[in-house]
Every structure is written in structure tokens, then in C-alpha cells.
Short mmCIF file of C-alpha atoms in Angstrom, two decimals:
data_model
loop_
_atom_site.label_atom_id
_atom_site.label_comp_id
_atom_site.label_asym_id
_atom_site.label_seq_id
_atom_site.Cartn_x
_atom_site.Cartn_y
_atom_site.Cartn_z
CA SER A 1 -10.82 -22.90 -13.29
CA ARG A 2 -7.23 -23.76 -12.33
CA LYS A 3 -6.66 -27.33 -11.20
CA GLY A 4 -3.83 -28.74 -9.13
CA PRO A 5 -1.22 -26.90 -7.11
CA ARG A 6 0.09 -23.58 -8.33
CA LYS A 7 3.73 -23.58 -9.44
CA SER A 8 5.80 -21.35 -7.22
CA ALA A 9 6.54 -18.07 -8.94
CA ALA A 10 9.40 -17.42 -6.53
CA ARG A 11 10.99 -20.75 -7.47
CA VAL A 12 10.78 -19.88 -11.17
CA LEU A 13 12.82 -16.74 -10.49
CA ILE A 14 15.43 -18.46 -8.32
CA ASP A 15 15.99 -21.49 -10.53
CA THR A 16 16.78 -19.36 -13.58
CA ARG A 17 19.35 -17.05 -12.01
CA GLU A 18 22.62 -16.99 -13.93
CA VAL A 19 25.07 -14.13 -13.62
CA GLN A 20 26.85 -12.09 -16.25
CA GLU A 21 29.41 -9.36 -15.66
CA ILE A 22 28.62 -6.06 -17.34
CA GLY A 23 30.08 -2.57 -17.14
CA ASP A 24 31.16 -0.95 -13.85
CA GLY A 25 31.36 -4.28 -12.07
CA VAL A 26 27.57 -4.72 -12.00
CA VAL A 27 26.18 -8.24 -12.21
CA LEU A 28 22.70 -8.80 -13.61
CA TYR A 29 20.77 -12.03 -13.23
CA GLU A 30 19.77 -13.69 -16.47
CA GLY A 31 17.38 -16.52 -17.26
CA LYS A 32 13.80 -17.10 -18.34
CA SER A 33 12.64 -13.90 -16.61
CA LYS A 34 15.40 -11.62 -17.92
CA ASP A 35 13.22 -10.02 -20.60
CA ARG A 36 10.22 -9.50 -18.33
CA VAL A 37 9.39 -6.16 -16.75
CA ARG A 38 8.52 -6.37 -13.05
CA PHE A 39 5.67 -4.41 -11.55
CA ARG A 40 4.52 -4.13 -7.96
CA GLY A 41 1.42 -2.99 -6.16
CA ARG A 42 -0.61 -3.11 -2.99
CA VAL A 43 -3.98 -4.67 -2.33
CA ALA A 44 -6.70 -4.06 0.27
CA TYR A 45 -9.56 -6.48 0.81
CA ASP A 46 -12.37 -7.49 3.09
CA GLY A 47 -11.38 -11.06 3.88
CA THR A 48 -14.87 -12.16 4.95
CA GLY A 49 -15.65 -13.90 1.67
CA PHE A 50 -12.15 -15.26 1.01
CA ASN A 51 -10.46 -18.54 1.89
CA GLY A 52 -7.27 -16.56 2.41
CA TRP A 53 -4.56 -15.17 0.18
CA GLN A 54 -3.02 -18.25 -1.42
CA THR A 55 -4.57 -19.97 -4.44
CA GLN A 56 -6.48 -23.14 -3.52
CA SER A 57 -8.43 -25.74 -5.43
CA LYS A 58 -11.73 -24.58 -3.89
CA GLY A 59 -13.11 -21.26 -2.70
CA ARG A 60 -12.25 -17.65 -3.42
CA THR A 61 -8.69 -16.49 -2.78
CA VAL A 62 -7.15 -13.06 -3.25
CA GLN A 63 -4.16 -14.33 -5.22
CA ALA A 64 -6.33 -16.26 -7.67
CA GLU A 65 -8.61 -13.29 -8.33
CA LEU A 66 -5.69 -10.91 -8.94
CA GLU A 67 -4.15 -13.44 -11.33
CA GLU A 68 -7.47 -13.86 -13.09
CA VAL A 69 -7.98 -10.15 -13.83
CA LEU A 70 -4.38 -9.68 -14.99
CA SER A 71 -4.56 -12.78 -17.18
CA ARG A 72 -7.80 -11.53 -18.75
CA ARG A 73 -6.30 -8.08 -19.30
CA PHE A 74 -3.22 -9.40 -21.14
CA ASN A 75 -4.75 -12.56 -22.60
CA ARG A 76 -2.14 -14.88 -21.09
CA ARG A 77 -1.43 -16.43 -17.72
CA ILE A 78 0.18 -14.04 -15.24
CA ILE A 79 1.39 -15.17 -11.82
CA ILE A 80 1.19 -13.00 -8.72
CA VAL A 81 3.71 -13.25 -5.86
CA GLY A 82 2.60 -11.78 -2.51
CA ALA A 83 4.24 -10.91 0.80
CA GLY A 84 2.35 -11.74 3.96
CA ARG A 85 -0.16 -14.55 3.47
CA THR A 86 -3.52 -14.30 5.21
CA ASP A 87 -5.86 -17.15 6.10
CA ALA A 88 -9.63 -17.38 5.67
CA GLY A 89 -11.56 -14.39 7.01
CA VAL A 90 -8.50 -12.19 7.63
CA HIS A 91 -8.39 -8.72 6.07
CA ALA A 92 -5.65 -6.55 4.54
CA ARG A 93 -5.10 -2.87 3.86
CA GLY A 94 -1.55 -2.75 2.55
CA GLN A 95 -0.50 -6.21 1.44
CA ALA A 96 2.11 -6.10 -1.34
CA PHE A 97 2.57 -8.15 -4.50
CA HIS A 98 4.56 -8.27 -7.73
CA PHE A 99 4.07 -9.65 -11.23
CA ASP A 100 5.95 -9.66 -14.53
CA LEU A 101 4.84 -8.28 -17.90
CA LEU A 102 6.39 -8.54 -21.34
CA PRO A 103 8.26 -5.53 -22.77
CA GLY A 104 5.81 -3.18 -24.43
CA GLU A 105 2.71 -4.35 -22.58
CA ILE A 106 2.99 -1.24 -20.38
CA ASN A 107 5.23 1.66 -21.37
CA THR A 108 4.42 4.76 -19.31
CA THR A 109 3.33 5.83 -15.85
CA GLY A 110 -0.02 6.72 -17.36
CA ASP A 111 -0.38 3.13 -18.53
CA GLU A 112 0.33 1.95 -14.99
CA MET A 113 -2.58 4.02 -13.70
CA LYS A 114 -4.80 2.73 -16.49
CA LEU A 115 -3.88 -0.83 -15.52
CA GLN A 116 -4.75 -0.12 -11.88
CA LEU A 117 -8.13 1.31 -12.90
CA ALA A 118 -8.76 -1.66 -15.20
CA MET A 119 -7.95 -4.16 -12.46
CA ASN A 120 -10.25 -2.43 -9.98
CA SER A 121 -13.07 -2.34 -12.53
CA MET A 122 -12.77 -6.13 -12.96
CA LEU A 123 -12.36 -7.00 -9.28
CA ARG A 124 -15.32 -7.39 -6.94
CA ARG A 125 -16.12 -4.54 -4.59
CA ASP A 126 -14.43 -6.25 -1.61
CA THR A 127 -10.98 -5.98 -3.24
CA ARG A 128 -9.01 -2.98 -4.50
CA VAL A 129 -5.43 -2.60 -5.75
CA TRP A 130 -3.43 0.59 -5.37
CA ASN A 131 0.07 1.98 -5.96
CA VAL A 132 0.59 -0.24 -9.03
CA SER A 133 3.94 0.80 -10.49
CA ARG A 134 7.15 -0.44 -12.07
CA ALA A 135 9.46 -2.15 -9.56
CA PRO A 136 13.05 -0.87 -9.25
CA THR A 137 16.17 -2.91 -9.94
CA CYS A 138 17.96 -3.76 -6.71
CA VAL A 139 21.74 -3.40 -6.48
CA THR A 140 23.77 -4.93 -3.64
CA GLN A 141 27.48 -4.68 -2.82
CA ARG A 142 29.42 -7.94 -3.12
CA GLU A 143 32.40 -8.94 -0.97
CA HIS A 144 35.04 -8.35 -3.66
CA GLY A 145 33.73 -4.85 -4.40
CA SER A 146 31.56 -5.39 -7.46
CA LYS A 147 27.82 -4.80 -7.42
CA ALA A 148 25.08 -7.34 -8.05
CA GLY A 149 21.80 -6.29 -9.62
CA HIS A 150 18.64 -8.35 -9.35
CA LYS A 151 14.94 -7.91 -9.83
CA TRP A 152 13.00 -6.48 -6.92
CA HIS A 153 11.19 -9.29 -5.07
CA VAL A 154 8.20 -8.62 -2.83
CA ILE A 155 9.16 -11.32 -0.32
CA TYR A 156 12.92 -10.86 -0.12
CA GLU A 157 12.85 -7.05 -0.13
CA SER A 158 10.26 -6.73 2.66
CA THR A 159 11.69 -5.61 5.99
CA LYS A 160 8.75 -5.93 8.39
CA LYS A 161 4.98 -6.27 8.61
CA LEU A 162 2.29 -4.62 10.71
CA TYR A 163 -0.70 -6.70 11.80
CA SER A 164 -3.54 -5.29 13.87
CA TYR A 165 -6.10 -7.21 15.90
CA ARG A 166 -9.29 -5.41 16.94
CA ILE A 167 -11.49 -6.39 19.87
CA CYS A 168 -14.61 -5.06 21.54
CA THR A 169 -15.09 -5.51 25.30
CA ALA A 170 -18.37 -3.56 25.54
CA LEU A 171 -21.67 -5.31 26.24
CA ALA A 172 -22.72 -4.88 22.61
CA LEU A 173 -20.70 -4.73 19.41
CA ASP A 174 -21.59 -2.20 16.72
CA PRO A 175 -23.17 -4.43 14.04
CA LYS A 176 -21.29 -2.52 11.33
CA GLN A 177 -18.03 -3.83 12.82
CA ARG A 178 -19.05 -7.47 13.19
CA PHE A 179 -16.79 -8.56 10.32
CA THR A 180 -13.76 -6.49 11.36
CA ARG A 181 -13.70 -6.69 15.16
CA CYS A 182 -13.90 -9.61 17.59
CA HIS A 183 -16.49 -9.23 20.35
CA ILE A 184 -15.14 -10.61 23.64
CA CYS A 185 -18.33 -11.66 25.37
CA ASP A 186 -17.30 -14.86 27.20
CA GLY A 187 -15.46 -13.26 30.11
CA ALA A 188 -14.23 -9.96 31.53
CA VAL A 189 -10.91 -8.79 30.07
CA ASP A 190 -8.32 -7.42 32.50
CA LEU A 191 -6.54 -4.88 30.29
CA ASP A 192 -3.48 -4.67 32.55
CA LYS A 193 -3.04 -8.44 32.33
CA LEU A 194 -3.58 -8.31 28.57
CA ARG A 195 -0.96 -5.60 28.13
CA SER A 196 1.54 -7.47 30.29
CA ALA A 197 0.97 -10.77 28.49
CA LEU A 198 1.38 -9.20 25.05
CA LYS A 199 4.71 -7.61 25.98
CA HIS A 200 6.26 -11.06 26.47
CA PHE A 201 6.06 -11.64 22.71
CA GLU A 202 8.50 -8.84 21.93
CA GLY A 203 11.96 -9.98 20.85
CA SER A 204 13.20 -13.12 19.10
CA HIS A 205 11.58 -16.33 20.32
CA ASP A 206 10.80 -19.85 19.22
CA PHE A 207 7.08 -19.58 18.35
CA ARG A 208 6.51 -23.29 17.72
CA ALA A 209 3.80 -23.39 20.42
CA PHE A 210 2.01 -20.48 18.70
CA ALA A 211 2.03 -21.75 15.11
CA GLY A 212 -0.36 -24.00 13.23
CA ALA A 213 0.35 -27.06 11.07
CA ILE A 214 4.08 -27.16 11.91
CA GLU A 215 4.24 -30.89 12.64
CA GLN A 216 2.08 -31.73 9.61
CA ASN A 217 4.37 -29.76 7.31
CA GLU A 218 7.45 -31.38 8.83
CA ARG A 219 6.03 -34.84 8.26
CA ARG A 220 5.11 -33.95 4.69
CA THR A 221 8.50 -32.46 3.78
CA GLY A 222 10.72 -34.59 6.02
CA LYS A 223 12.47 -31.42 7.19
CA GLU A 224 12.38 -29.54 10.47
CA MET A 225 10.90 -26.05 10.13
CA GLU A 226 12.63 -22.98 11.49
CA THR A 227 10.20 -21.49 14.03
CA ILE A 228 12.24 -18.65 15.51
CA ARG A 229 10.67 -15.29 14.64
CA THR A 230 11.25 -11.68 15.73
CA VAL A 231 8.50 -9.42 17.05
CA TYR A 232 9.71 -5.82 17.19
CA LYS A 233 6.85 -4.29 19.14
CA VAL A 234 3.37 -5.04 20.50
CA ASP A 235 1.09 -2.16 21.49
CA LEU A 236 -2.40 -2.15 23.02
CA VAL A 237 -4.29 0.91 21.74
CA ASP A 238 -7.52 2.24 23.27
CA GLU A 239 -9.91 3.19 20.45
CA GLY A 240 -12.71 4.29 22.77
CA LYS A 241 -16.13 2.93 23.80
CA GLY A 242 -14.73 -0.45 24.82
CA ASN A 243 -12.89 -0.96 21.53
CA TYR A 244 -9.19 -1.83 21.51
CA ARG A 245 -6.56 -2.55 18.88
CA VAL A 246 -3.40 -4.60 19.30
CA ASP A 247 -0.60 -3.73 16.86
CA PHE A 248 2.03 -6.39 16.12
CA MET A 249 5.13 -5.11 14.32
CA LEU A 250 7.22 -8.11 13.27
CA LYS A 251 9.70 -9.43 10.78
CA GLY A 252 7.54 -12.31 9.65
CA ALA A 253 4.94 -14.68 11.06
CA LEU A 254 4.30 -18.41 11.03
CA TYR A 255 0.91 -19.82 10.02
CA LYS A 256 -1.76 -18.50 12.45
CA MET A 257 0.99 -17.15 14.71
CA VAL A 258 -0.59 -13.73 15.32
CA ARG A 259 -4.02 -15.20 16.03
CA ASN A 260 -2.50 -17.75 18.41
CA MET A 261 -0.55 -15.05 20.24
CA MET A 262 -3.72 -13.00 20.58
CA GLY A 263 -5.84 -15.95 21.65
CA THR A 264 -3.34 -17.01 24.31
CA ALA A 265 -2.93 -13.46 25.67
CA LEU A 266 -6.71 -13.12 25.93
CA GLU A 267 -6.90 -16.30 28.00
CA VAL A 268 -4.42 -14.73 30.43
CA ALA A 269 -6.47 -11.50 30.47
CA LYS A 270 -9.63 -13.49 31.29
CA GLY A 271 -7.91 -15.26 34.19
CA ARG A 272 -8.11 -18.68 32.56
CA MET A 273 -4.36 -19.04 32.17
CA GLN A 274 -1.42 -17.98 34.30
CA GLU A 275 1.01 -15.52 32.76
CA GLN A 276 3.97 -17.75 33.65
CA ASP A 277 2.38 -20.55 31.62
CA LEU A 278 2.40 -18.29 28.56
CA VAL A 279 6.07 -17.51 29.20
CA ALA A 280 6.84 -21.22 29.52
CA LEU A 281 5.24 -21.86 26.12
CA LEU A 282 7.23 -19.01 24.61
CA ASN A 283 10.54 -20.11 26.12
CA ARG A 284 9.78 -23.78 25.40
CA ILE A 285 11.06 -24.77 28.81
CA GLY A 286 9.69 -28.29 28.35
CA ASP A 287 10.14 -28.37 24.55
CA GLU A 288 6.51 -27.31 24.15
CA THR A 289 4.72 -27.46 20.80
CA ARG A 290 1.31 -26.26 19.63
CA LYS A 291 -0.26 -29.35 21.23
CA ASN A 292 0.84 -28.05 24.63
CA ASN A 293 -0.93 -24.74 24.02
CA ARG A 294 -4.60 -25.44 24.62
CA CYS A 295 -5.67 -21.88 23.83
CA LYS A 296 -7.70 -21.41 20.66
CA PRO A 297 -6.53 -18.92 18.05
CA ALA A 298 -8.41 -15.63 18.16
CA PRO A 299 -11.18 -15.48 15.51
CA PRO A 300 -10.04 -14.36 12.05
CA GLU A 301 -12.36 -11.38 11.61
CA GLY A 302 -10.42 -9.24 14.10
CA LEU A 303 -7.10 -9.54 12.25
CA CYS A 304 -5.86 -7.23 9.50
CA LEU A 305 -2.54 -7.08 7.66
CA GLU A 306 -2.10 -3.32 7.78
CA ARG A 307 1.12 -2.94 5.82
CA VAL A 308 4.21 -4.65 4.46
CA TYR A 309 7.28 -2.38 4.73
CA PHE A 310 10.21 -1.96 2.33
CA SER A 311 13.48 -0.09 2.64
CA ASP A 312 12.74 2.10 -0.42
CA GLY A 313 9.55 3.49 1.12
CA PHE A 314 7.17 1.72 -1.25
#
């Protein structure tokens, strides 16, 4: 088993970027990864048995298991980079990732499909990869008119993410949904209040009072974290029989941000918190932090990362 912290794959790519002019004013990055062929894919998983996405020293993680099957397949260590981390118990349907192979390890589209089938045969039944394919080269226009080419990167090329949180307000929850939907049984939920509270999150705000481990990370790194994030849209969807889904379309999220937003909005909907108090936390009128937000994050089983979006339609 792997010991110690995982070296950042993103940092490996950035630290080795050197530029070289080639024909037609195109600039390609060179470095340790220049001879590697980049592939990308999507992964769906039931997060019940996982300690989240990111590799850890203990417990199952999605990233570690994807790296394990790829490393076994090619008999060398292969690092996965993912967009949209999830924490323990959270699910995903369309999370995206990339990895690099050596030239010749995969040559055709048919080989890409064979690799996808091989990975799924090695993964446990609660995890499946799909849409495994060669990543395109990205070309951007520079100020002086030339073009810069660089390898597609799952984090930097993503444009937005869709998270969904599912709740049940009926007297009884369907047992088949107990790992994918949160049963609200500790108070009546006023749906009008819930919808109104959720709408406050739309737009660009400082979400420091809705994020976890901010102060700890700042003490560890000695740097202040940027906590302004943009939420494009929040919708409350009636799925029938007392079941509801809340869709969060956003640029990116801080640690536990979606669960904290949902947990705080539910407290408003239950009448345990005034709506103006939520707005005060969001606007940081008194320089509020997570310590000022006494609402618990919504349980992890209701949350799912539905999709990470890219401009090329991947």
C-alpha cells in the first residue's frame, strides 16, 4: 500500500513547463511530460464505502483505486488527476479525471474501449469508469498574436460543476434510497422557506462561513485562502412522493461548501434559523467565519457530483 502523502500530479505538470516556438506561431509546452499521451475519462461511484475522492493513508478512496487498476494494467505507477473532490460518503455520476500513458501503450480508439473494459473488470462493483478517450491538445491565443498549445487538464479546463442534494420529507424513506437520499425526520420542512433560502446562494459571495477546515489550512500554510466562489443557479425540484432534489450549478466549491449550504438552508426551512441570519453569514456583515455558523452540514449520503462540464462538450 502507498505510504505518505501523494505527490501532486498537477504540480508535476506545471513545474516542467518550458516553451518552444514551432511552426505557425504555435507554442508547445515541453518538459518531463512532453512525451506522454494524455487520456481522460469519467467515473461514477457509490460513495458509501469510500473515504472520499482523494488518496489518503487509510481507508478506500476513489483516486487510489483508479490509480491501482491503471498501475496494474501497465505495470508501472500511474497518477490520476480529478476535478471535483468529494468527501466520505458522497457519490458521483460524472466526475472527470485524466492520466498520462507512454507512447505506444494505447494506439487506437478500439484500445481505449478495451482499456475502459479492463478497468471496469478490475474495479469493484460500486465504481465504473466511462468515456475513456484521448484528451485533445488545447490551443489559446496569446496577446502578441501567436498561439500557445498545452495539454488538456481536467481541473483547468473545467467550466462548471453540477451537484445535486436529495432529501425525503415523507414519514418513511424508501429503504432502497437510504444511501442516496437524506431523510428529514427531525422537523417539518417549509418548502417555500427552503426555496427562498437557497436562492440567496446564487451569485458570487464569500463562502467562508459555509466552508470547512479553512482556518486550519490557513494556519498550516501560513497563507489566507481565497473563499469567494460563484454559484450560477440553485433549483429545488419536486421528484414526487415527498422526495425533492436541490441542484447546485457552480464554478467550484470549497471543502464541504455544498453540504453546509444545504444544512443551513434546511435550518431556515425548519424554522430554527431566521433567513436574515443566513444572509448575514453569506454577506459576512460581521466578518463571520464557519465558527459563527452553528448549522451542521447536511449528511453526505444525499449529495452527488452529477457532472463536471467542459467547453469542448466532453
